[in-house]
PDB file of C-alpha atoms in Angstrom:
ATOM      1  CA  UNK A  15      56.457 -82.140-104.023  1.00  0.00           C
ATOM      2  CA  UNK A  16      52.861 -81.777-104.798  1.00  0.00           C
ATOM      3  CA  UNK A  17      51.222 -84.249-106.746  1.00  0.00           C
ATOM      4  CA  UNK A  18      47.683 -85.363-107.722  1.00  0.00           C
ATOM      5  CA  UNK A  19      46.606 -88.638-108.671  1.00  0.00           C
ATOM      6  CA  UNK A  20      43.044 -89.247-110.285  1.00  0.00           C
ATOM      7  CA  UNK A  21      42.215 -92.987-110.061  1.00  0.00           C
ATOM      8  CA  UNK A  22      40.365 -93.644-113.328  1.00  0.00           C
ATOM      9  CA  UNK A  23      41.436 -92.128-116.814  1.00  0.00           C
ATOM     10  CA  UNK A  24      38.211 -93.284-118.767  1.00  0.00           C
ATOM     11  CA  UNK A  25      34.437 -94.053-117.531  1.00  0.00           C
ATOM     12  CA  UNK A  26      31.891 -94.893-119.950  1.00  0.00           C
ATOM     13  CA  UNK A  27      28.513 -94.915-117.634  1.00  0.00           C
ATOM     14  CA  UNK A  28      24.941 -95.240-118.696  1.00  0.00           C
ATOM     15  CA  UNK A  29      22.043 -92.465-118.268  1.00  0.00           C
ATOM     16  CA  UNK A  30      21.208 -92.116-114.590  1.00  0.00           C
ATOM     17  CA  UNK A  31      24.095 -94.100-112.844  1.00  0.00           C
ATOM     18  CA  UNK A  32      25.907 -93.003-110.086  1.00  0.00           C
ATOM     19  CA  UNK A  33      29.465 -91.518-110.603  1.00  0.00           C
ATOM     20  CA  UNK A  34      32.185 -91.357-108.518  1.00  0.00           C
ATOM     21  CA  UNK A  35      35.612 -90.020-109.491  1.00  0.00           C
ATOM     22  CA  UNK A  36      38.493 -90.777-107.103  1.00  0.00           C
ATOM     23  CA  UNK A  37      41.147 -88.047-106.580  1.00  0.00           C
ATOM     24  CA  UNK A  38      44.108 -88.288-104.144  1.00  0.00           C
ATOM     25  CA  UNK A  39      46.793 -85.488-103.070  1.00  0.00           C
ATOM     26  CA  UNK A  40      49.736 -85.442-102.022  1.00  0.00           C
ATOM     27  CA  UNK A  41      51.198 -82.224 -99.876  1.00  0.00           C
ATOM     28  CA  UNK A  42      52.356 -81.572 -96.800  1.00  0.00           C
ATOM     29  CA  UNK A  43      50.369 -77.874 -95.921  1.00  0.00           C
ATOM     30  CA  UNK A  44      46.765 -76.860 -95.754  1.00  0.00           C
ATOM     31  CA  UNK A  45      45.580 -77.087 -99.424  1.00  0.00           C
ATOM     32  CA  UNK A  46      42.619 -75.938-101.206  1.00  0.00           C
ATOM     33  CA  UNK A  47      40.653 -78.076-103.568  1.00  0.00           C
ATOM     34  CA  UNK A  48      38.894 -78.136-106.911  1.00  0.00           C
ATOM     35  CA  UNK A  49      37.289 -79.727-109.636  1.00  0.00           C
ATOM     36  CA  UNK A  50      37.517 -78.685-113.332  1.00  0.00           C
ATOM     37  CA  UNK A  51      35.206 -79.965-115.728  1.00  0.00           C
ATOM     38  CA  UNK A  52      36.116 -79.356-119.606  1.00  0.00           C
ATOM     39  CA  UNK A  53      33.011 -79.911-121.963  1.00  0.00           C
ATOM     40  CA  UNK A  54      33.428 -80.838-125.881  1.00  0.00           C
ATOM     41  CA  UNK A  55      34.944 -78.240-127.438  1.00  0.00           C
ATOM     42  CA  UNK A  56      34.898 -75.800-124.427  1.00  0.00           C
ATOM     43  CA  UNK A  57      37.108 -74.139-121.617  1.00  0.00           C
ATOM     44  CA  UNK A  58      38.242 -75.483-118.615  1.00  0.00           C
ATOM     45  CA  UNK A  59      35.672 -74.218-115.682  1.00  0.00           C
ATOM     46  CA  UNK A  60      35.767 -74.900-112.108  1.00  0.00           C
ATOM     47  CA  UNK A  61      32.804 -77.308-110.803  1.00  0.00           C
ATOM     48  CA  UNK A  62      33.324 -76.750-107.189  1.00  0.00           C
ATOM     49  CA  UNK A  63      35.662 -75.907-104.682  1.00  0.00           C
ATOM     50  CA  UNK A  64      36.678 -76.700-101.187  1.00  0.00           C
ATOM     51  CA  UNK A  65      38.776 -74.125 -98.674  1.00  0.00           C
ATOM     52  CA  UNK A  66      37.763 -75.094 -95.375  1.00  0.00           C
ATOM     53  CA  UNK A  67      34.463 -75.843 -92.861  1.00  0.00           C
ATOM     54  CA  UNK A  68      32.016 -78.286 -94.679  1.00  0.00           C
ATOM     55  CA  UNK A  69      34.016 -81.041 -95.993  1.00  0.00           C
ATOM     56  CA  UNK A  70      30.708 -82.018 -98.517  1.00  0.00           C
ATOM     57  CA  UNK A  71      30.759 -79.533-101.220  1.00  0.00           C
ATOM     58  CA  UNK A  72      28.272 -79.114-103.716  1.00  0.00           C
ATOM     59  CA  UNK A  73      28.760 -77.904-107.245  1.00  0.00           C
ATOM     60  CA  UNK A  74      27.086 -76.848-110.288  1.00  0.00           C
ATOM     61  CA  UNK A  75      24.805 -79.573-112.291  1.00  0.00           C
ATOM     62  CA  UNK A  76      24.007 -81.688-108.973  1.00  0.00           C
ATOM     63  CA  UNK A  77      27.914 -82.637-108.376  1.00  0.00           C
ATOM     64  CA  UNK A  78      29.102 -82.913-104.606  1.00  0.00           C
ATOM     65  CA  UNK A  79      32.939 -83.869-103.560  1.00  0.00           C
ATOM     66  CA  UNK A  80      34.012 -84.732-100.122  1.00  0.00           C
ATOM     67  CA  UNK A  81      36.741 -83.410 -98.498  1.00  0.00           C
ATOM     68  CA  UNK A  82      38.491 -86.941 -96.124  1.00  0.00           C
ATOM     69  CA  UNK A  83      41.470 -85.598 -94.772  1.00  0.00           C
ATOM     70  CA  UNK A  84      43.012 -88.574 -93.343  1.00  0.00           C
ATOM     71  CA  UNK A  85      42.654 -89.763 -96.365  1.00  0.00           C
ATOM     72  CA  UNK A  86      44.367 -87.077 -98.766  1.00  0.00           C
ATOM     73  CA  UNK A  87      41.383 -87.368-101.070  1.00  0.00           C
ATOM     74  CA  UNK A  88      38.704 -85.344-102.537  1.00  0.00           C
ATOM     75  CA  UNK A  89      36.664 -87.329-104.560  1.00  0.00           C
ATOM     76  CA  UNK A  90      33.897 -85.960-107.166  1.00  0.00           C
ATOM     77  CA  UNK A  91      30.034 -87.333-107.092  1.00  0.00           C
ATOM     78  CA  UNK A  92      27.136 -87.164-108.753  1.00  0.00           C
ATOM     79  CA  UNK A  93      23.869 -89.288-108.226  1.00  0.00           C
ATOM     80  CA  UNK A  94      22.616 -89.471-111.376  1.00  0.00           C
ATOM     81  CA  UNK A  95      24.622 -88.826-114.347  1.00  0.00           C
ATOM     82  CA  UNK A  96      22.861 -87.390-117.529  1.00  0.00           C
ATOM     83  CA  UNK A  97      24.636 -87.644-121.389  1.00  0.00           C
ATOM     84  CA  UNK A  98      25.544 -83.728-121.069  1.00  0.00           C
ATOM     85  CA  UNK A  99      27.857 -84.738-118.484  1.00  0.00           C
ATOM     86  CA  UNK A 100      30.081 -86.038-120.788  1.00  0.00           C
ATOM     87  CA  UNK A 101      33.384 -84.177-120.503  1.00  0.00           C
ATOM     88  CA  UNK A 102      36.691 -84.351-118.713  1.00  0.00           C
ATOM     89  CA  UNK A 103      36.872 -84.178-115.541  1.00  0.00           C
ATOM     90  CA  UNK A 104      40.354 -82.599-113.443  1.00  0.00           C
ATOM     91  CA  UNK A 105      40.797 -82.278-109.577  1.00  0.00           C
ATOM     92  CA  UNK A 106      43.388 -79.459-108.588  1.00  0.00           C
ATOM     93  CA  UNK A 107      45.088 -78.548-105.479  1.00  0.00           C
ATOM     94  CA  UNK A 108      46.677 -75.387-104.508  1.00  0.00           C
ATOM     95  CA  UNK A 109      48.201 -74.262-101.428  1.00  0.00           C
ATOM     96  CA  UNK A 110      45.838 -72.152 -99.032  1.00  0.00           C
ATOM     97  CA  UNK A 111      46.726 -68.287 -99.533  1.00  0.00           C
ATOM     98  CA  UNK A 112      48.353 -69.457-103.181  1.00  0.00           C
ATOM     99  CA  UNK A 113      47.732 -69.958-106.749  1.00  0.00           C
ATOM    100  CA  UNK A 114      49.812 -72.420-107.970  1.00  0.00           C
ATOM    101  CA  UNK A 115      47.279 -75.400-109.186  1.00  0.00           C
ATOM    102  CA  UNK A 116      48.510 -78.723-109.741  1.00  0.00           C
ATOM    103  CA  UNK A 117      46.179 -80.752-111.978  1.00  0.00           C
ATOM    104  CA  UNK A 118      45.363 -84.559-112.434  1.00  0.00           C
ATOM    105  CA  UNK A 119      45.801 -86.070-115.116  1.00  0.00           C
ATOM    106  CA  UNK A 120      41.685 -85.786-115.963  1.00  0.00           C
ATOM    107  CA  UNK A 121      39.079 -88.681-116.275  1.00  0.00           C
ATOM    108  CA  UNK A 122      37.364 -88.676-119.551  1.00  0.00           C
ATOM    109  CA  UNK A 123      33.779 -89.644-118.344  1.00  0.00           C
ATOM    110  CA  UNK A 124      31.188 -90.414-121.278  1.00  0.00           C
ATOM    111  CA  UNK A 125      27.818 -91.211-120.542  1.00  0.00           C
ATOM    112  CA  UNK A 126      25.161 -93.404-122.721  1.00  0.00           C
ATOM    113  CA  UNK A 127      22.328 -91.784-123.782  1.00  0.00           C
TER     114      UNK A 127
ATOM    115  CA  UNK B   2      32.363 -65.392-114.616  1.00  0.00           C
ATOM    116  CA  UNK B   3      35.412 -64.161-115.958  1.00  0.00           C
ATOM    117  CA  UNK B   4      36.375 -64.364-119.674  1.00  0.00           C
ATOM    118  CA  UNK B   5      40.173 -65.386-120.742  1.00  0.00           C
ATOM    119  CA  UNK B   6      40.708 -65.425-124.354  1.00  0.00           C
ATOM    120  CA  UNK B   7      43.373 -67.145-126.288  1.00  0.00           C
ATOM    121  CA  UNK B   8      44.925 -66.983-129.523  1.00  0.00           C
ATOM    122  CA  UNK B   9      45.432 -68.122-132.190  1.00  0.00           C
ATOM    123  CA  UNK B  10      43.833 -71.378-131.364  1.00  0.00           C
ATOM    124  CA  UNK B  11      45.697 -73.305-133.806  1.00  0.00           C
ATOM    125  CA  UNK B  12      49.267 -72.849-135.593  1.00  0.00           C
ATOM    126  CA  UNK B  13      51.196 -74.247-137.686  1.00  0.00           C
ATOM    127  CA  UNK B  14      54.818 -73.582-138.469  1.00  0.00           C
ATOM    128  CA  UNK B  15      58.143 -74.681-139.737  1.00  0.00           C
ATOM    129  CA  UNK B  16      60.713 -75.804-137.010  1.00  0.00           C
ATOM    130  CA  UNK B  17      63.152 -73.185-136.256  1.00  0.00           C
ATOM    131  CA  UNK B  18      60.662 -70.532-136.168  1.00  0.00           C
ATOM    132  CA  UNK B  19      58.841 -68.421-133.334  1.00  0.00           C
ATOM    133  CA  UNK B  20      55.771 -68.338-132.328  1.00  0.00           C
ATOM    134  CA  UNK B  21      53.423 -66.343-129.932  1.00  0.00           C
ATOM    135  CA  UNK B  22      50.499 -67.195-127.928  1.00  0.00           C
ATOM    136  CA  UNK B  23      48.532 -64.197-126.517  1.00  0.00           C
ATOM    137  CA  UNK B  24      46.453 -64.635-123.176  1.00  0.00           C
ATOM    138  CA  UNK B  25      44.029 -61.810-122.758  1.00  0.00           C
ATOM    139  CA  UNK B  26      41.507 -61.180-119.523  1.00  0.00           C
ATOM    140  CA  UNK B  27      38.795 -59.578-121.090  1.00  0.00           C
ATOM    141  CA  UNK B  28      36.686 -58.143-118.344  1.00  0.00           C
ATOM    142  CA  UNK B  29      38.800 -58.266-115.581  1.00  0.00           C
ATOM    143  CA  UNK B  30      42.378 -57.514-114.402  1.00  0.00           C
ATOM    144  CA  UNK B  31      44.935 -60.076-114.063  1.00  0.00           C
ATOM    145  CA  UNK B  32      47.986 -59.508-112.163  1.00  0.00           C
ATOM    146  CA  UNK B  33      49.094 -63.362-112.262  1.00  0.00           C
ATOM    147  CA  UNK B  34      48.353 -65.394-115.296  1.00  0.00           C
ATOM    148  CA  UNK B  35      49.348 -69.005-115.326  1.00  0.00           C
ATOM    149  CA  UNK B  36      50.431 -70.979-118.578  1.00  0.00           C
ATOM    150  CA  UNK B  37      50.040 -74.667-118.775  1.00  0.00           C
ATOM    151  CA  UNK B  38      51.325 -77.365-121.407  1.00  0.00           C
ATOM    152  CA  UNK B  39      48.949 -80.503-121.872  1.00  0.00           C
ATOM    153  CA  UNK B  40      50.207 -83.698-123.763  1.00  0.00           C
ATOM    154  CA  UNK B  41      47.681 -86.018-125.482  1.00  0.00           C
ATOM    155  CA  UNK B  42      45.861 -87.930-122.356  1.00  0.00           C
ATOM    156  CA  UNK B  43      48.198 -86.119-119.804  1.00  0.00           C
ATOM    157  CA  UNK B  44      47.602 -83.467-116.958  1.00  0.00           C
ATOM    158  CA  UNK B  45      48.556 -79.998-117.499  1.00  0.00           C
ATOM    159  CA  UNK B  46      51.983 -79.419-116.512  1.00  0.00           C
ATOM    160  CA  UNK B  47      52.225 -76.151-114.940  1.00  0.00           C
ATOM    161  CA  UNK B  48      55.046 -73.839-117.124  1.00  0.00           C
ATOM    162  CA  UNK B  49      55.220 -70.630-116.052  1.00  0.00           C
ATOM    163  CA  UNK B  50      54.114 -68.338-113.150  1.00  0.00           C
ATOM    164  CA  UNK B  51      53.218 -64.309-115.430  1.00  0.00           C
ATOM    165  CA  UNK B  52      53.574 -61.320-113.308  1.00  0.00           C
ATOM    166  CA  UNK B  53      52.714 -58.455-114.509  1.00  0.00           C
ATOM    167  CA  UNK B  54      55.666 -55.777-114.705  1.00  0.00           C
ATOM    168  CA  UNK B  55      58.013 -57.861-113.699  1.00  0.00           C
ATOM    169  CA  UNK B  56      59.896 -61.635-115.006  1.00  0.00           C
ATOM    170  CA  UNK B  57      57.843 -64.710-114.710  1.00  0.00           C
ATOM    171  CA  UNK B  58      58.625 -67.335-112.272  1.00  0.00           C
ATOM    172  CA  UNK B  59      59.754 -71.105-114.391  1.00  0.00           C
ATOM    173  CA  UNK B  60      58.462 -74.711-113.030  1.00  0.00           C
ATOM    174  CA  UNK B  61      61.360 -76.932-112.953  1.00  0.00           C
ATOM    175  CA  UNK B  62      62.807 -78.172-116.103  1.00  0.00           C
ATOM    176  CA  UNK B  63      61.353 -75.504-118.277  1.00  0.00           C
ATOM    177  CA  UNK B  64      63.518 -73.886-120.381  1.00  0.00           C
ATOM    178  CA  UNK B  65      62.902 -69.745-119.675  1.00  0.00           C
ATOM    179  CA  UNK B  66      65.086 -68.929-123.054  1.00  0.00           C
ATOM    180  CA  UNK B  67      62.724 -70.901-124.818  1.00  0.00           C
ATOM    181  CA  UNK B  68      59.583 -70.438-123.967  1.00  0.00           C
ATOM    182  CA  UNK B  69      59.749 -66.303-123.361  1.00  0.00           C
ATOM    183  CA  UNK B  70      56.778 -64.795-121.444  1.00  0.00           C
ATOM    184  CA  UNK B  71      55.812 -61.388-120.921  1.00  0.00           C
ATOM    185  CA  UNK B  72      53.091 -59.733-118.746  1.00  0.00           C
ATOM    186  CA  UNK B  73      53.068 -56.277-119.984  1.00  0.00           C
ATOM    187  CA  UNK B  74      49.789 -54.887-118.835  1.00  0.00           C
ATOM    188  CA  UNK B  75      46.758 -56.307-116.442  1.00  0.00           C
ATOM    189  CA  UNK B  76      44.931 -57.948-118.842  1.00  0.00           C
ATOM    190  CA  UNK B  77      47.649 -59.454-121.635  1.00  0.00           C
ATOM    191  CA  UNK B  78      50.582 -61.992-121.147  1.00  0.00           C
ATOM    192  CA  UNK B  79      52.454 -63.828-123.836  1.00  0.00           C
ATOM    193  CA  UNK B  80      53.646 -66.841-124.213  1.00  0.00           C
ATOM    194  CA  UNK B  81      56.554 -67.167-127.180  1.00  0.00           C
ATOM    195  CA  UNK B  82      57.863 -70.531-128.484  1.00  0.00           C
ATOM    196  CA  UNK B  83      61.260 -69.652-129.745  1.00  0.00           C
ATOM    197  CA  UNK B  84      63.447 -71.324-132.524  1.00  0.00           C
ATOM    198  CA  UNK B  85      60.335 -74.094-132.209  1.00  0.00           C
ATOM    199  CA  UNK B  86      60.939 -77.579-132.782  1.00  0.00           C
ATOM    200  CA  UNK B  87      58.179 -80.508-133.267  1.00  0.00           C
ATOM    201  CA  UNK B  88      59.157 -81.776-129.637  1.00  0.00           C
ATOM    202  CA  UNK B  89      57.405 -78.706-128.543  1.00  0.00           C
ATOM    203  CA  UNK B  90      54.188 -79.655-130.753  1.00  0.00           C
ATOM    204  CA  UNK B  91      51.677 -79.369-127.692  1.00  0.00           C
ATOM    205  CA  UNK B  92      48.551 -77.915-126.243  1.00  0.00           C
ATOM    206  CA  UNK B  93      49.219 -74.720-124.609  1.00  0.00           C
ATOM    207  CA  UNK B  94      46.740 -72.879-122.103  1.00  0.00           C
ATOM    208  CA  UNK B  95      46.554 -70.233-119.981  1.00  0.00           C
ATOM    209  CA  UNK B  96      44.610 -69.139-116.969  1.00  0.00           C
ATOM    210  CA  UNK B  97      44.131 -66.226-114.847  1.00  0.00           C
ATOM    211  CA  UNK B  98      43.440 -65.267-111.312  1.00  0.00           C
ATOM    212  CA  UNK B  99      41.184 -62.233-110.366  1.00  0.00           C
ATOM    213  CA  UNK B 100      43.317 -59.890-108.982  1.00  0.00           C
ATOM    214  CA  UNK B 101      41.628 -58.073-105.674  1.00  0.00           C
ATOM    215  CA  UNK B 102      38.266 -59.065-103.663  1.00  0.00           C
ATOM    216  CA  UNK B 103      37.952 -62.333-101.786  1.00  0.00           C
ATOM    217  CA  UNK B 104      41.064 -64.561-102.866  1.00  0.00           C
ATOM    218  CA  UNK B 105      39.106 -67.539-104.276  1.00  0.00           C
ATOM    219  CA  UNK B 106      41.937 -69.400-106.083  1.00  0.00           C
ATOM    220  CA  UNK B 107      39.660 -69.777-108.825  1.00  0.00           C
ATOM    221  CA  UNK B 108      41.609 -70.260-112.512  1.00  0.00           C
ATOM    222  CA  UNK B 109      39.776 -69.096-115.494  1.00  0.00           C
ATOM    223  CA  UNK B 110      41.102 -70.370-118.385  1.00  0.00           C
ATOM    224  CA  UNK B 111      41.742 -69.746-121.824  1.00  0.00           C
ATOM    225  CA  UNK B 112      40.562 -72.195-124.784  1.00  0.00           C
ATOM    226  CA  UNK B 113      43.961 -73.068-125.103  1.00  0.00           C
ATOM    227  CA  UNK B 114      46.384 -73.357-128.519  1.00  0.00           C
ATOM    228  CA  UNK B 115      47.383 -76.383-130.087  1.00  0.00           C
ATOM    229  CA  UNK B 116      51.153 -75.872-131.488  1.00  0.00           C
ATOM    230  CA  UNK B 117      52.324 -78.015-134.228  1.00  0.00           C
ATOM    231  CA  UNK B 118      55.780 -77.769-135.284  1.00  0.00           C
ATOM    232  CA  UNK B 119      56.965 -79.031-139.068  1.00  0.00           C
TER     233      UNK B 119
END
């Protein structure tokens, strides 16, 4: 069965750290990946996206996630982290051709001002 | 992007009674509308798979006779929480794929409803 399994549930980082969220898959078929962010008080909305070619993928707001294969992971970036990047953060997978998403369980990420 | 809209975004009722959660696509048409439960610091468990015209497709271990979903038209689906109990207190949300055009998997989501059963 397809699962997804986001390393860290919490990260409390200060203004202009580096992030990185880790994000493992499991499935046996050509997948495609995403990110959802969810701000305060706001809708889930995708952040980027990976279906195939480049495995470095580059998002809104400076965020990149790279695509390892071997590795069944797709983890989420982002050099510098500013306070309005505060949210939750949920990687997805969903088969190629399909729409059935399976989420993470999220990674509430709160950056100090 | 596209717009889902959700509602209500709150309720409140007594156990035993039903409730109903519309999903609307405002500026698009949705043939396949998803709906999702989340518990407190959990992932969203996938419920349902809404066709339009036709029955919607159950995950595993959800119960179809009590959580009823229709897909009447393009741009509404429902989602009702029959003969509710407070085990089914939860935060419900739905998303929608854009039907036609380059298939992008995208999900655009609702704001979701929190259900809280007496």
């Amino acid at each position: 069965a397809q699962s997804v399994s986001q390393h860290n549930h919490h990260v409390i980082l200060s203004e202009a750290a580096s992030l990185e969220l880790g994000c493992n898959y499991s499935y046996g078929g050509t997948v495609n990946l995403f990110w959802y962010v969810q701000y305060p008080g706001q809708h889930l909305q995708l952040l980027l996206k990976y279906f195939s070619g480049d495995p470095l993928v580059k998002g809104i707001k400076g965020f990149e996630a790279e695509f390892i294969k071997s590795k069944f992971s797709f983890n989420l970036r982002k050099p510098s982290v500013q306070w309005s990047d505060t949210a939750e953060y949920f990687c997805a997978v969903a088969p190629a051709g399909g729409f059935k998403t399976i989420f993470g369980a999220g990674t509430r990420l709160f950056v100090k001002a | 992007g596209a717009v889902v809209s959700q509602h209500p975004s709150r309720v409140i009722c007594k156990s035993g009674t039903s409730v109903k959660i519309e999903c609307r696509s405002l500026d698009f048409q949705a043939t396949t509308m998803f709906w999702y439960r989340q518990f407190p610091k959990q992932s969203l468990m996938l419920m349902a798979t809404s066709n339009e015209g036709s029955k919607a497709t159950y995950e595993q271990g959800v119960e179809k006779d009590k959580f009823l979903i229709n897909h009447a038209s393009l741009t509404l689906s429902t989602l009702t929480v029959t003969s509710a109990h407070p085990e089914d207190s939860s935060f419900y949300i739905c998303s929608a794929t854009v039907s036609g055009g380059e298939d992008t998997g995208e999900l655009f989501f609702g704001e979701g409803s929190r259900l809280t059963v007496l």
